[in-house]
XYZ file of C-alpha atoms in Angstrom:
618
model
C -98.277 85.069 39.186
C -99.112 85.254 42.777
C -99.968 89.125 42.153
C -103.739 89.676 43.750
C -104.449 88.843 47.243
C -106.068 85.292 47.494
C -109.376 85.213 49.990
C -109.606 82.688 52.601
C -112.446 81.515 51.019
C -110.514 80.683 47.808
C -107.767 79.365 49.538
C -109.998 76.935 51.489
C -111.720 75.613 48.214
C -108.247 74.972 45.969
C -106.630 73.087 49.022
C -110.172 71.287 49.573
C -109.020 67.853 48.674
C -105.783 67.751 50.390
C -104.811 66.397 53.457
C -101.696 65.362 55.066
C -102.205 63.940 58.662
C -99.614 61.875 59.330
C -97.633 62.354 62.746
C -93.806 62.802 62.103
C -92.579 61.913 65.046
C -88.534 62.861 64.043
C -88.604 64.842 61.211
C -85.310 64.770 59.167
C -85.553 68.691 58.139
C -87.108 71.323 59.941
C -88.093 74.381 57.432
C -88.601 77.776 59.320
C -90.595 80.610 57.718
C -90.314 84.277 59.139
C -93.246 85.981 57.997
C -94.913 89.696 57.566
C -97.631 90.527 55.654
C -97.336 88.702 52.682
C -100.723 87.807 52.404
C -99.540 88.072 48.462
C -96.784 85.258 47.998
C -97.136 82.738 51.547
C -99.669 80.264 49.671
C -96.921 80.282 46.640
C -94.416 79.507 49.804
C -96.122 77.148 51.484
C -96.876 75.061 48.323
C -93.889 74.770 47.583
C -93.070 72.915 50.884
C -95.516 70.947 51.411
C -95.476 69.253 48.541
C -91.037 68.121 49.412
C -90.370 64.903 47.598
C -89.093 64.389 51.103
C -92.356 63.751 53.867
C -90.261 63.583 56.711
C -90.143 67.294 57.654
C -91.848 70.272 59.737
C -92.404 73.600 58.740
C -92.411 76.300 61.203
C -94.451 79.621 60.461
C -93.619 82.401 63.047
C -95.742 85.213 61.952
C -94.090 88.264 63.019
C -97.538 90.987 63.729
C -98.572 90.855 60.457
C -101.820 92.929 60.090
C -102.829 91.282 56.881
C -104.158 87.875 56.172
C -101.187 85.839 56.253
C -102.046 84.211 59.777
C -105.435 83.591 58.442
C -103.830 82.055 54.935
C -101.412 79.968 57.114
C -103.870 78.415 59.520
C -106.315 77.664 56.946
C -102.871 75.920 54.990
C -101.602 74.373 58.752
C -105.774 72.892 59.016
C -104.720 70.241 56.382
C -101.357 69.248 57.083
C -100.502 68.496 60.410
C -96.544 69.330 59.530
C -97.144 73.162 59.550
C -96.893 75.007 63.010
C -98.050 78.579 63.307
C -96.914 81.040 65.914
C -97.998 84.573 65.955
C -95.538 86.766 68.037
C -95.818 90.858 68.300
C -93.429 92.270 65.429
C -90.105 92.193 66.893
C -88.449 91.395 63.555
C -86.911 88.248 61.260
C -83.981 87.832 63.829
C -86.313 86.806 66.658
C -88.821 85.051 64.546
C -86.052 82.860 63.023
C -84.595 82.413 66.487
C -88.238 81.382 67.584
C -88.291 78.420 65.474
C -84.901 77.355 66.384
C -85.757 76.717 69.757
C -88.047 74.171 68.660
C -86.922 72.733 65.909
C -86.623 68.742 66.245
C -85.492 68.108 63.037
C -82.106 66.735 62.020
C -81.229 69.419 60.047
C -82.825 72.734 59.610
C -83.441 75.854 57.102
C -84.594 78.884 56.577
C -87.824 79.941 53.287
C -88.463 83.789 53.681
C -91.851 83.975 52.774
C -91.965 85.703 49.822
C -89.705 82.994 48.298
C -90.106 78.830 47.133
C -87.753 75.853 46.594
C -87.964 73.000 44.202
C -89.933 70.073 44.681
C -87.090 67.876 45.913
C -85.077 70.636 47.697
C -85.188 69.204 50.599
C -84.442 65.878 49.719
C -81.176 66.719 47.505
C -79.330 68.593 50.466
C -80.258 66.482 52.812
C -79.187 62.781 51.280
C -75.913 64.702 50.389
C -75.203 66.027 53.653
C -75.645 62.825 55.257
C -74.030 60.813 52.285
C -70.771 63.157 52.458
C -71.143 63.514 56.668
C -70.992 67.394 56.023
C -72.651 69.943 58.410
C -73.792 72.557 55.894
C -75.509 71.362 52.372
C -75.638 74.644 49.948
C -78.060 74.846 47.100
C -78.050 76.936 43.877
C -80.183 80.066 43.984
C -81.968 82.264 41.428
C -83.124 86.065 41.973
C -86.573 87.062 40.515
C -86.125 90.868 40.048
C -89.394 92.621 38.112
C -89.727 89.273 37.127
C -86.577 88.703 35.665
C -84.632 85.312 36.527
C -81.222 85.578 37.164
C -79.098 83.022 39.098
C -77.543 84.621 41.960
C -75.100 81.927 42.586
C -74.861 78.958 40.029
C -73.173 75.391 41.699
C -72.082 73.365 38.972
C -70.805 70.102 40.867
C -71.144 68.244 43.995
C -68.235 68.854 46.247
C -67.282 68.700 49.444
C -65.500 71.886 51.229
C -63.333 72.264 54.697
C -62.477 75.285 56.750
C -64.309 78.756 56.384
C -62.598 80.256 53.741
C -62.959 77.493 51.503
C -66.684 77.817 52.342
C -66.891 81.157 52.007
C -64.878 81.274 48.389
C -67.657 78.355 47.003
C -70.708 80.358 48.381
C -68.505 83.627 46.450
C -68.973 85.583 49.374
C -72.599 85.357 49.551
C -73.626 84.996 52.949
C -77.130 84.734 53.233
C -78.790 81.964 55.597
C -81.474 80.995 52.957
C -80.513 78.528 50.570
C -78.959 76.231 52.760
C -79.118 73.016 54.919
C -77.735 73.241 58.823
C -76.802 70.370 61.168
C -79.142 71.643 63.945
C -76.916 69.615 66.793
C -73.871 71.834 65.637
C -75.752 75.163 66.035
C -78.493 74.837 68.478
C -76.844 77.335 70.047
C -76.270 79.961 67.677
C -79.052 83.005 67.525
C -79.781 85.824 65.298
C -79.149 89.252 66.602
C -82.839 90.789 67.448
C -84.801 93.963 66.883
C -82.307 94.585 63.947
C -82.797 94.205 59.923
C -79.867 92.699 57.577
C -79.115 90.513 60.340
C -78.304 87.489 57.627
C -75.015 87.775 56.881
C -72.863 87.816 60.561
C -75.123 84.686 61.223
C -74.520 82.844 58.237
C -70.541 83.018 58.591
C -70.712 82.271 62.397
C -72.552 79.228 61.447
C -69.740 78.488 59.004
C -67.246 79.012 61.733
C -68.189 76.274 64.027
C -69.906 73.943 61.063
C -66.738 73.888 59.255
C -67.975 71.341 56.439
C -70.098 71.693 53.310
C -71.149 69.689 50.271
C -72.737 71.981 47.122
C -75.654 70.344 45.990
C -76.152 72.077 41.874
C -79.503 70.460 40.997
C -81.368 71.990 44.460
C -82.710 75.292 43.950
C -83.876 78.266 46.333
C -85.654 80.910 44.757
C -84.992 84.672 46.009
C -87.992 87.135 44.886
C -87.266 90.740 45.215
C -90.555 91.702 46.844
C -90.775 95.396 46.128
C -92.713 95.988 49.211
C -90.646 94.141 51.532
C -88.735 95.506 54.371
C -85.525 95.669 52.882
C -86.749 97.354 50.138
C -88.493 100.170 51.789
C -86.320 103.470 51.944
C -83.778 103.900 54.496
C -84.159 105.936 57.185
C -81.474 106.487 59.799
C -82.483 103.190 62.250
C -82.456 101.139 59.386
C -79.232 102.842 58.100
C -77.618 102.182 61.347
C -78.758 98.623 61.350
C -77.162 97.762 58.252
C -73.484 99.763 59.593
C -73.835 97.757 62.404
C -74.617 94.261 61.629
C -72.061 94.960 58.658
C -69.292 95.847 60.809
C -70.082 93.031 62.892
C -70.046 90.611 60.078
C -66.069 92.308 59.574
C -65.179 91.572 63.295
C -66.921 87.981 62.764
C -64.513 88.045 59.981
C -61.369 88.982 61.125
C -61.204 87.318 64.826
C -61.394 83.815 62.402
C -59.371 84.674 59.817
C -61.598 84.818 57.142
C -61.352 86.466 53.959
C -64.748 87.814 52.729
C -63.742 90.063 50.151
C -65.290 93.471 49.692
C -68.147 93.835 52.223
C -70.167 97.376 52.007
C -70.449 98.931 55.015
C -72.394 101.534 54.458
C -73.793 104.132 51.865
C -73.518 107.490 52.240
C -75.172 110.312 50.401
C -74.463 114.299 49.874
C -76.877 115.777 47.354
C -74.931 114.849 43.948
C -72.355 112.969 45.259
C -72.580 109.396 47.069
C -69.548 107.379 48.716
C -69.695 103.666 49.356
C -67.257 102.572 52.347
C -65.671 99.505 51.749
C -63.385 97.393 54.806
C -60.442 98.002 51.980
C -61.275 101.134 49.568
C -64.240 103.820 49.350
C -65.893 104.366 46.178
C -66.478 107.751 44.793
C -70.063 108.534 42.935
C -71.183 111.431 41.153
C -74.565 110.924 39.407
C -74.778 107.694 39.732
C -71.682 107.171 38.207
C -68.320 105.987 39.495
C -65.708 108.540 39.222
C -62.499 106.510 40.762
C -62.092 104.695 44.452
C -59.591 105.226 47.108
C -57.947 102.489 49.020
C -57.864 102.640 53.006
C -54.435 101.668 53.814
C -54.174 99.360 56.906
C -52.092 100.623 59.903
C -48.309 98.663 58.899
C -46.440 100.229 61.563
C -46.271 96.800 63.189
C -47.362 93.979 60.609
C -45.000 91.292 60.446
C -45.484 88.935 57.321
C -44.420 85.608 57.328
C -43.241 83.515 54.451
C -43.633 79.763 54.549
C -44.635 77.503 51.466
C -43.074 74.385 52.988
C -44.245 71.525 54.726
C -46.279 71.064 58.164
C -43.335 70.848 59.805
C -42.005 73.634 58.655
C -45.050 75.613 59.333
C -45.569 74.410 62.959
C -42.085 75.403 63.772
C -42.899 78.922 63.211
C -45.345 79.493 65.998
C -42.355 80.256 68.143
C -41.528 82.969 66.804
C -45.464 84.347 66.274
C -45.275 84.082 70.037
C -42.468 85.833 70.565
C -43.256 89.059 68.158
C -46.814 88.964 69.996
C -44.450 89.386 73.275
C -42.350 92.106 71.972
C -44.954 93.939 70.128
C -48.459 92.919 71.770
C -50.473 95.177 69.485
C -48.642 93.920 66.164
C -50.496 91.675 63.415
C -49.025 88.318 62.410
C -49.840 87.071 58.976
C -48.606 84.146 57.109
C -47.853 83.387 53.650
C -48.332 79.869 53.228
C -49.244 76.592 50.216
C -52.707 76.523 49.929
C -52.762 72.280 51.291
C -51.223 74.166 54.762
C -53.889 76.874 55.218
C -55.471 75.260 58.263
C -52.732 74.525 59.812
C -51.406 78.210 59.679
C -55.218 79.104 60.874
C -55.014 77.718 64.250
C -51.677 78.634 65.334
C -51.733 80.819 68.428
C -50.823 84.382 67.891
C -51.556 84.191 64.034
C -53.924 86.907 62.951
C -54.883 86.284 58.967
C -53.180 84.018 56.888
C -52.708 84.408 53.196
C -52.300 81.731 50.204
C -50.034 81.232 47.966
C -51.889 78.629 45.936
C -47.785 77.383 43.920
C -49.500 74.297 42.168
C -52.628 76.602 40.688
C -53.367 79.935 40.505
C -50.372 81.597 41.351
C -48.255 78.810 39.511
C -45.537 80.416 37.857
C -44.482 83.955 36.794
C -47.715 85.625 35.599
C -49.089 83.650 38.966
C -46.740 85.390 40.939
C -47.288 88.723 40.063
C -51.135 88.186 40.083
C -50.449 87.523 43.736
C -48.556 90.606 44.396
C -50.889 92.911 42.473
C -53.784 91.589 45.258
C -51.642 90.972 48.361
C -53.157 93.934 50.498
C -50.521 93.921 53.172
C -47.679 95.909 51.230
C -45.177 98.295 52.839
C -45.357 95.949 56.152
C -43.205 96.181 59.135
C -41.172 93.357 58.516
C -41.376 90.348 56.076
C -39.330 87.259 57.492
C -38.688 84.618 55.529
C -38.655 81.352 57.348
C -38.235 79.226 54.077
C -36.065 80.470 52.045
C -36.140 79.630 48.340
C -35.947 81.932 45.292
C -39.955 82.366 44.894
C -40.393 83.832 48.825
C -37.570 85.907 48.065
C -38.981 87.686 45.435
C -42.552 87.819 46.310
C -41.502 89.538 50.243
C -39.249 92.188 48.272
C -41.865 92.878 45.805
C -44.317 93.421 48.414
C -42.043 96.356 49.610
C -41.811 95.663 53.439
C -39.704 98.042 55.342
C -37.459 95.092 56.325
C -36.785 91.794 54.994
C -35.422 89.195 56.969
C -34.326 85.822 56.259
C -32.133 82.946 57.587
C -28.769 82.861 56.527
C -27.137 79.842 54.343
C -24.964 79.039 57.757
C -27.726 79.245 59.971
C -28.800 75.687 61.372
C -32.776 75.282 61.727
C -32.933 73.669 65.406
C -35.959 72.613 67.081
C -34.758 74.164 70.332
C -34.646 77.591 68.184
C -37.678 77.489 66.899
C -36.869 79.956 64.001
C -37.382 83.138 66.615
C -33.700 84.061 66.112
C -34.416 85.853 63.003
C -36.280 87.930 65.037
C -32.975 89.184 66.941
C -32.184 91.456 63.686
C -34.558 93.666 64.469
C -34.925 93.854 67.899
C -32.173 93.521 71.198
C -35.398 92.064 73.413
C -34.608 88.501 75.263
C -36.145 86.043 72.975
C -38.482 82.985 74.422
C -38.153 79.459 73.536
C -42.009 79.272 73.903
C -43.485 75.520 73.099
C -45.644 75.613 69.487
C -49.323 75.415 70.159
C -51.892 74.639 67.475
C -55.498 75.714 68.696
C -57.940 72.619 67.475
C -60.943 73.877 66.468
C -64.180 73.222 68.134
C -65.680 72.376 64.781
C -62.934 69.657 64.154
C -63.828 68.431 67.431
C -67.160 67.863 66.914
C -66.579 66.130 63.607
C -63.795 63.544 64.563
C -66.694 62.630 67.116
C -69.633 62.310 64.350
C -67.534 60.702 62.033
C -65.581 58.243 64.593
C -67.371 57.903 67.707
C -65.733 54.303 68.793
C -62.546 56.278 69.003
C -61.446 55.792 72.856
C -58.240 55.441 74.665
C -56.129 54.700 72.107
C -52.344 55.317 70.994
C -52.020 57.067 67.298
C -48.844 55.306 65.176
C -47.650 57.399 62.061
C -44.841 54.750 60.147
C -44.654 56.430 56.848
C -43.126 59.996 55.684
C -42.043 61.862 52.515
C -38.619 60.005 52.382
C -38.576 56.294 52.495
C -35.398 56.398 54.523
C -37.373 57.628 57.784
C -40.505 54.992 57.177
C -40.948 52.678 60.050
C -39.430 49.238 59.550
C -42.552 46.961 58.140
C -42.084 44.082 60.607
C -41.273 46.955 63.423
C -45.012 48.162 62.277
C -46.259 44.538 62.445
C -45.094 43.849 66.034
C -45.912 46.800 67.465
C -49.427 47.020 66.878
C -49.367 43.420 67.411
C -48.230 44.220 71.010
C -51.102 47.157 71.474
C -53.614 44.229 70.129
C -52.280 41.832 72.447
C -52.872 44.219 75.311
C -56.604 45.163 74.387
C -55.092 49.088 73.523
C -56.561 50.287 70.783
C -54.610 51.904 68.059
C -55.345 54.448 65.280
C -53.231 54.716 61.915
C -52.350 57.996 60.457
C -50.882 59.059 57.175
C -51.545 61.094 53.906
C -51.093 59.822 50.190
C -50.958 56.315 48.429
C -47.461 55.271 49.962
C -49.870 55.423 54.094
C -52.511 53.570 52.336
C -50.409 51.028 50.827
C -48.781 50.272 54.095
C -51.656 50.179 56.038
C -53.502 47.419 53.714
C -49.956 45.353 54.641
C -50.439 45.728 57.762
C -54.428 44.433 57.665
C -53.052 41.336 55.315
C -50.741 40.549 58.415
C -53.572 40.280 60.683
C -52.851 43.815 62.620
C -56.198 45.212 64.183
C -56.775 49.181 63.946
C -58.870 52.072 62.941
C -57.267 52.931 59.654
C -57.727 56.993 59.495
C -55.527 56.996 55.841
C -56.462 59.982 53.976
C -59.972 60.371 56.479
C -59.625 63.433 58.085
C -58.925 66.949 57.264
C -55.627 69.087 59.044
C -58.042 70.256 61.778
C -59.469 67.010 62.489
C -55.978 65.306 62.647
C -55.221 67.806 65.720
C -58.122 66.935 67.419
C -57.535 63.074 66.845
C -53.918 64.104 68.193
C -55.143 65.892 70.826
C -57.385 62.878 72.757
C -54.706 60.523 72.012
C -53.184 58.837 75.254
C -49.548 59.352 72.878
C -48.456 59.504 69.755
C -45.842 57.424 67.842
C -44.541 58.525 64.665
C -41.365 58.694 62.119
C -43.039 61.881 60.478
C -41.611 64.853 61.629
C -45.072 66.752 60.712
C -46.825 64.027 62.643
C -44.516 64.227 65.690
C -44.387 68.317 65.444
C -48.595 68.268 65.318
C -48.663 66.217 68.426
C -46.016 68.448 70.193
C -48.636 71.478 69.435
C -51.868 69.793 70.821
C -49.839 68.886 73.926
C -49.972 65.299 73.951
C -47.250 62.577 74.489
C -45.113 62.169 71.756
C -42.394 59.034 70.827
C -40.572 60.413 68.199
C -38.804 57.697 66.155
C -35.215 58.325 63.903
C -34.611 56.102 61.238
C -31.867 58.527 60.108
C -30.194 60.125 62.504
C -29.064 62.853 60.424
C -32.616 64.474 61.218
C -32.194 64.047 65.270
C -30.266 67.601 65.535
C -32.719 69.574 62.948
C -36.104 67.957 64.245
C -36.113 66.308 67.212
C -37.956 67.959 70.201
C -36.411 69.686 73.388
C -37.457 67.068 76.084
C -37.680 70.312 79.131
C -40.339 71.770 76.558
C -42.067 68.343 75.552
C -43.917 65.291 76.710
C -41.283 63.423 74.279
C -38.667 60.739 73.897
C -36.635 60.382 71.501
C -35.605 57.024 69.894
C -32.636 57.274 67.894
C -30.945 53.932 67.940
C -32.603 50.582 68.449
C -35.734 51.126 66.838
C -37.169 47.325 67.589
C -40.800 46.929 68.500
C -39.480 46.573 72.641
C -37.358 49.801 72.504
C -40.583 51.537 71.460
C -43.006 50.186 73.270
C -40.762 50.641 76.091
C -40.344 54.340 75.670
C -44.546 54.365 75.672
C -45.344 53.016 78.608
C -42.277 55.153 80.221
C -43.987 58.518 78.882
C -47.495 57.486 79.599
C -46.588 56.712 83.188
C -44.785 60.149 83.448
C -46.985 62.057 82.677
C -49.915 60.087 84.704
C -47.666 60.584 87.769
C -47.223 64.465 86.868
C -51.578 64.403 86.733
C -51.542 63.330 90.135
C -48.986 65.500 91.517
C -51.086 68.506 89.699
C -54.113 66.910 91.256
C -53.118 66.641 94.757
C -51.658 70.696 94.405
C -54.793 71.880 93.507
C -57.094 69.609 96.014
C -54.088 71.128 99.056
């Protein structure tokens, strides 16, 4: 199929009796089409999108010098549907071509056909009614590989489902990182480009577009279809620009990697060949060929001299506390890595933690549940023989895992050793080292991704208070009829006031609260770890009984009231008020008390703006 060259004569007569004139004024999907002489396959691509189940769209050709008759087979195709565009630029490769129809795209969302490949039918119209029905920035299809014309699938989605932070991403797309087979909020990337003048430049694009999309819904029944063209570019024998090319945009894709703390697996960075033998580099081992065939691989052992692991499966709480003492090793030893150990349901939380370099799961409830889970997690934990391992929750699992990891030290709190919120766990660090320790203030980094999500998904969010009145133990909830009057009293003053909480014991509350007449924007089990920071973050204060809660709005600087049911908890969790906007309520918890101890905070720290203002006007 699609194997001679098609005249412009014949193409003219089979697309005769079509005609699409319409004028899509918005289109929801804008399709852009790097092309280069493939006067062989770009009727078989264009086909395929012009006849989308889904009208609303534009399709972007940006020839790239082709000395063929693609431009001709593409304007004769663009002459009967108004849809297609066709630019002709001087060949300056895909990179610029694709970054050529970005910059005038219109459509809601946008992606990328190479032009020697097709989509279903009703590609377009799958991804996009699932990205919009799940509010997701990214909508990935499954793809197929036509090699010699053999079809393989090249990565098979078996269920819609919806996927937060990078490395979640990344692990559902199993590592594959090209930009083709995919949907892309245009708003959230307008101002991303590909690198130019370069080849393989796919991958370090794809995963920066990850980065700041941050959410994705796998649509199974949408296919892309990859064809190995054997006369494409990529296929062509390397010579040494091209070899450098793919070392550099390779390496690039690693540094991509590592400054977000994302785990992409094995990446190749480049082949190398000596007569018989041939080595392939990897970022964690080389590979060893002789032949063709694999003789054994050698792992590149990352520099430990100054890697300090951190072990914490808790709670958010727990894991906030630590950033302390990632601040302080960063101080002591500025050219040390920082990498934490934590529960998968606490990866982004560990993520965005200043000074925190990678962070690693230990996934207790699933795959590493258990002994054999355990060891599985050793055997691939590629940070062995670190500097240190500290231990900042101590239980019998952590224990084990840090030793068997074989770290040159192992440090851990001792059974006497009270956890104070003024200590902020960096006195472990005094075993190792007789440097003055800081008590720096925790600091979560909110994602610019999150950002931009709490504002698509709640834009009427303004001015408001946050209220968190449920936790883990039902001894520290908020009092109901406390609840009921004191959002009562934010309603009565035209404040407006957003609930927070996780699980069914939040959302039972919170439906309690509606039957009682309270008024609020109910953000129960709405938002993902990154997005609760940044709905923290532009909140005028924060009032909660949660000690996570009341920890998360410590990081993200804002105003916290931090309410004690149980008193017991005041010494191990309540916040050092010269390090904190915070008050502390630990007696007389009545709707006045607290409201009270708002209005005081909010008015401090408005007089503190001013006195900041008039310092920097002088």
């Amino acid at each position: 199929m699609f194997k001679h060259k098609s005249s412009i004569k014949e193409v003219k007569l089979k697309y005769s009796d079509y005609k699409f004139d319409k004028n899509i004024e918005k289109p929801k999907v804008t399709i852009i089409v790097p092309s280069y002489n493939v006067e062989r396959y770009i009727e078989r691509c264009l086909e395929s999108l012009i006849f989308q189940t889904m009208e609303e769209i534009e399709i972007i050709v940006i020839d790239d010098g082709s000395t063929d008759l693609t431009p001709d087979i593409v304007s004769v195709i663009s002459s009967v549907d108004r849809r297609i565009k066709l630019i002709c630029q001087e060949n300056q490769k895909q990179g610029a071509a694709r970054n050529r129809g970005l910059d005038i795209a219109r459509g809601e969302f946008i992606t990328f056909v190479d032009s020697d490949d097709w989509i279903d039918k009703n590609y377009c119209e799958l991804l996009y009614n699932a990205a919009v029905k799940n509010n997701v920035n990214i909508a990935a299809a499954s793809t197929t590989r036509d090699y010699k014309h053999k079809v393989k699938n090249h990565l098979k989605l078996t269920e819609e489902k919806i996927y937060y932070g990078t490395n979640d991403i990344v692990k559902a797309l199993e590592h594959k990182l090209q930009s083709c087979g995919r949907l892309y909020r245009l708003d959230a990337i307008k101002s991303l480009r590909f690198e130019e003048n370069v080849l393989y430049e796919d991958a370090p694009y794809t995963l920066r577009a990850i980065c700041i999309e941050g959410s994705m819904v796998t649509v199974p029944d949408a296919h892309y279809h990859y064809y190995s063209n054997p006369t494409s570019t990529m296929k062509l024998r390397l010579d040494i620009k091209r070899e450098n090319d793919k070392i550099s945009t390779n390496l690039d894709l690693i540094k991509v990697a590592q400054e977000n703390n994302v785990d992409i697996g094995d990446w190749l960075i480049y082949k190398e060949t000596h007569l018989l033998w041939a080595f392939k580099h990897y970022k964690t081992h080389r590979d060893f060929y002789l032949f063709g065939i694999k003789l054994f691989s050698k792992n590149i052992l990352f520099d430990s001299q100054k890697t300090f692991v951190l072990y914490n499966t808790a709670c958010l709480g727990d894991i906030l506390l630590c950033n302390s003492l990632c601040q302080n090793i960063k101080n002591i030893f500025p050219n040390s890595k920082i990498v934490f150990v934590v529960d998968k349901t606490w990866h982004d939380v560990a993520k965005y933690l200043k000074d925190v370099d990678d962070v690693v799961v230990y996934d207790k409830r699933g795959e590493n549940r258990g002994l054999l889970g355990l060891l599985k997690f050793v055997f691939k934990f590629k940070y062995k023989k670190a500097y240190a391992a500290i231990i900042n929750h101590r239980n019998e699992r952590n224990m084990i895992v840090a030793n068997l990891n074989k770290p040159k030290k192992v440090i851990y709190k001792k059974k006497n050793q009270i956890r104070l919120m003024q200590i902020n766990q960096s006195f472990q660090l005094e075993q190792i080292t007789n440097k003055k320790l800081r008590n720096y203030p925790i600091k979560y980094c909110v994602p610019d991704f999150a950002r931009e999500a709490v504002k698509s998904k709640f834009p009427y969010l303004n001015d408001y208070v946050v209220i968190c009145t449920t936790s883990k133990r039902e001894e520290k909830d908020m009092m109901f009829s406390t609840a009921v009057d004191l959002i009562n009293k934010f309603n009565s003053t035209n404040q407006q006031v957003v609930f927070v909480g996780a699980g069914e014991k939040s959302l039972e509350y919170s439906i309690k609260l509606k039957e009682k007449g309270c008024k609020f924007v109910d953000l129960t089990n709405q938002t993902t770890l990154p997005e609760l920071g940044a709905v923290l973050e532009s909140a005028k204060c924060v009032i909660s009984v949660d000690t996570g809660t009341m920890h998360f709005g410590y990081a993200v600087g804002t105003p916290v009231v931090a309410v004690f049911y149980e008193r017991g908890y005041i010494p191990l969790w309540a916040p050092n008020p010269n390090m904190y906007k915070s008050i502390t309520i630990g007696l007389n918890q009545t709707c006045e008390s607290i409201y009270d101890a708002y209005e005081c905070i909010c008015k401090s720290v408005e007089e503190s703006n001013k006195i900041n203002k008039n310092l920097c006007v002088k």
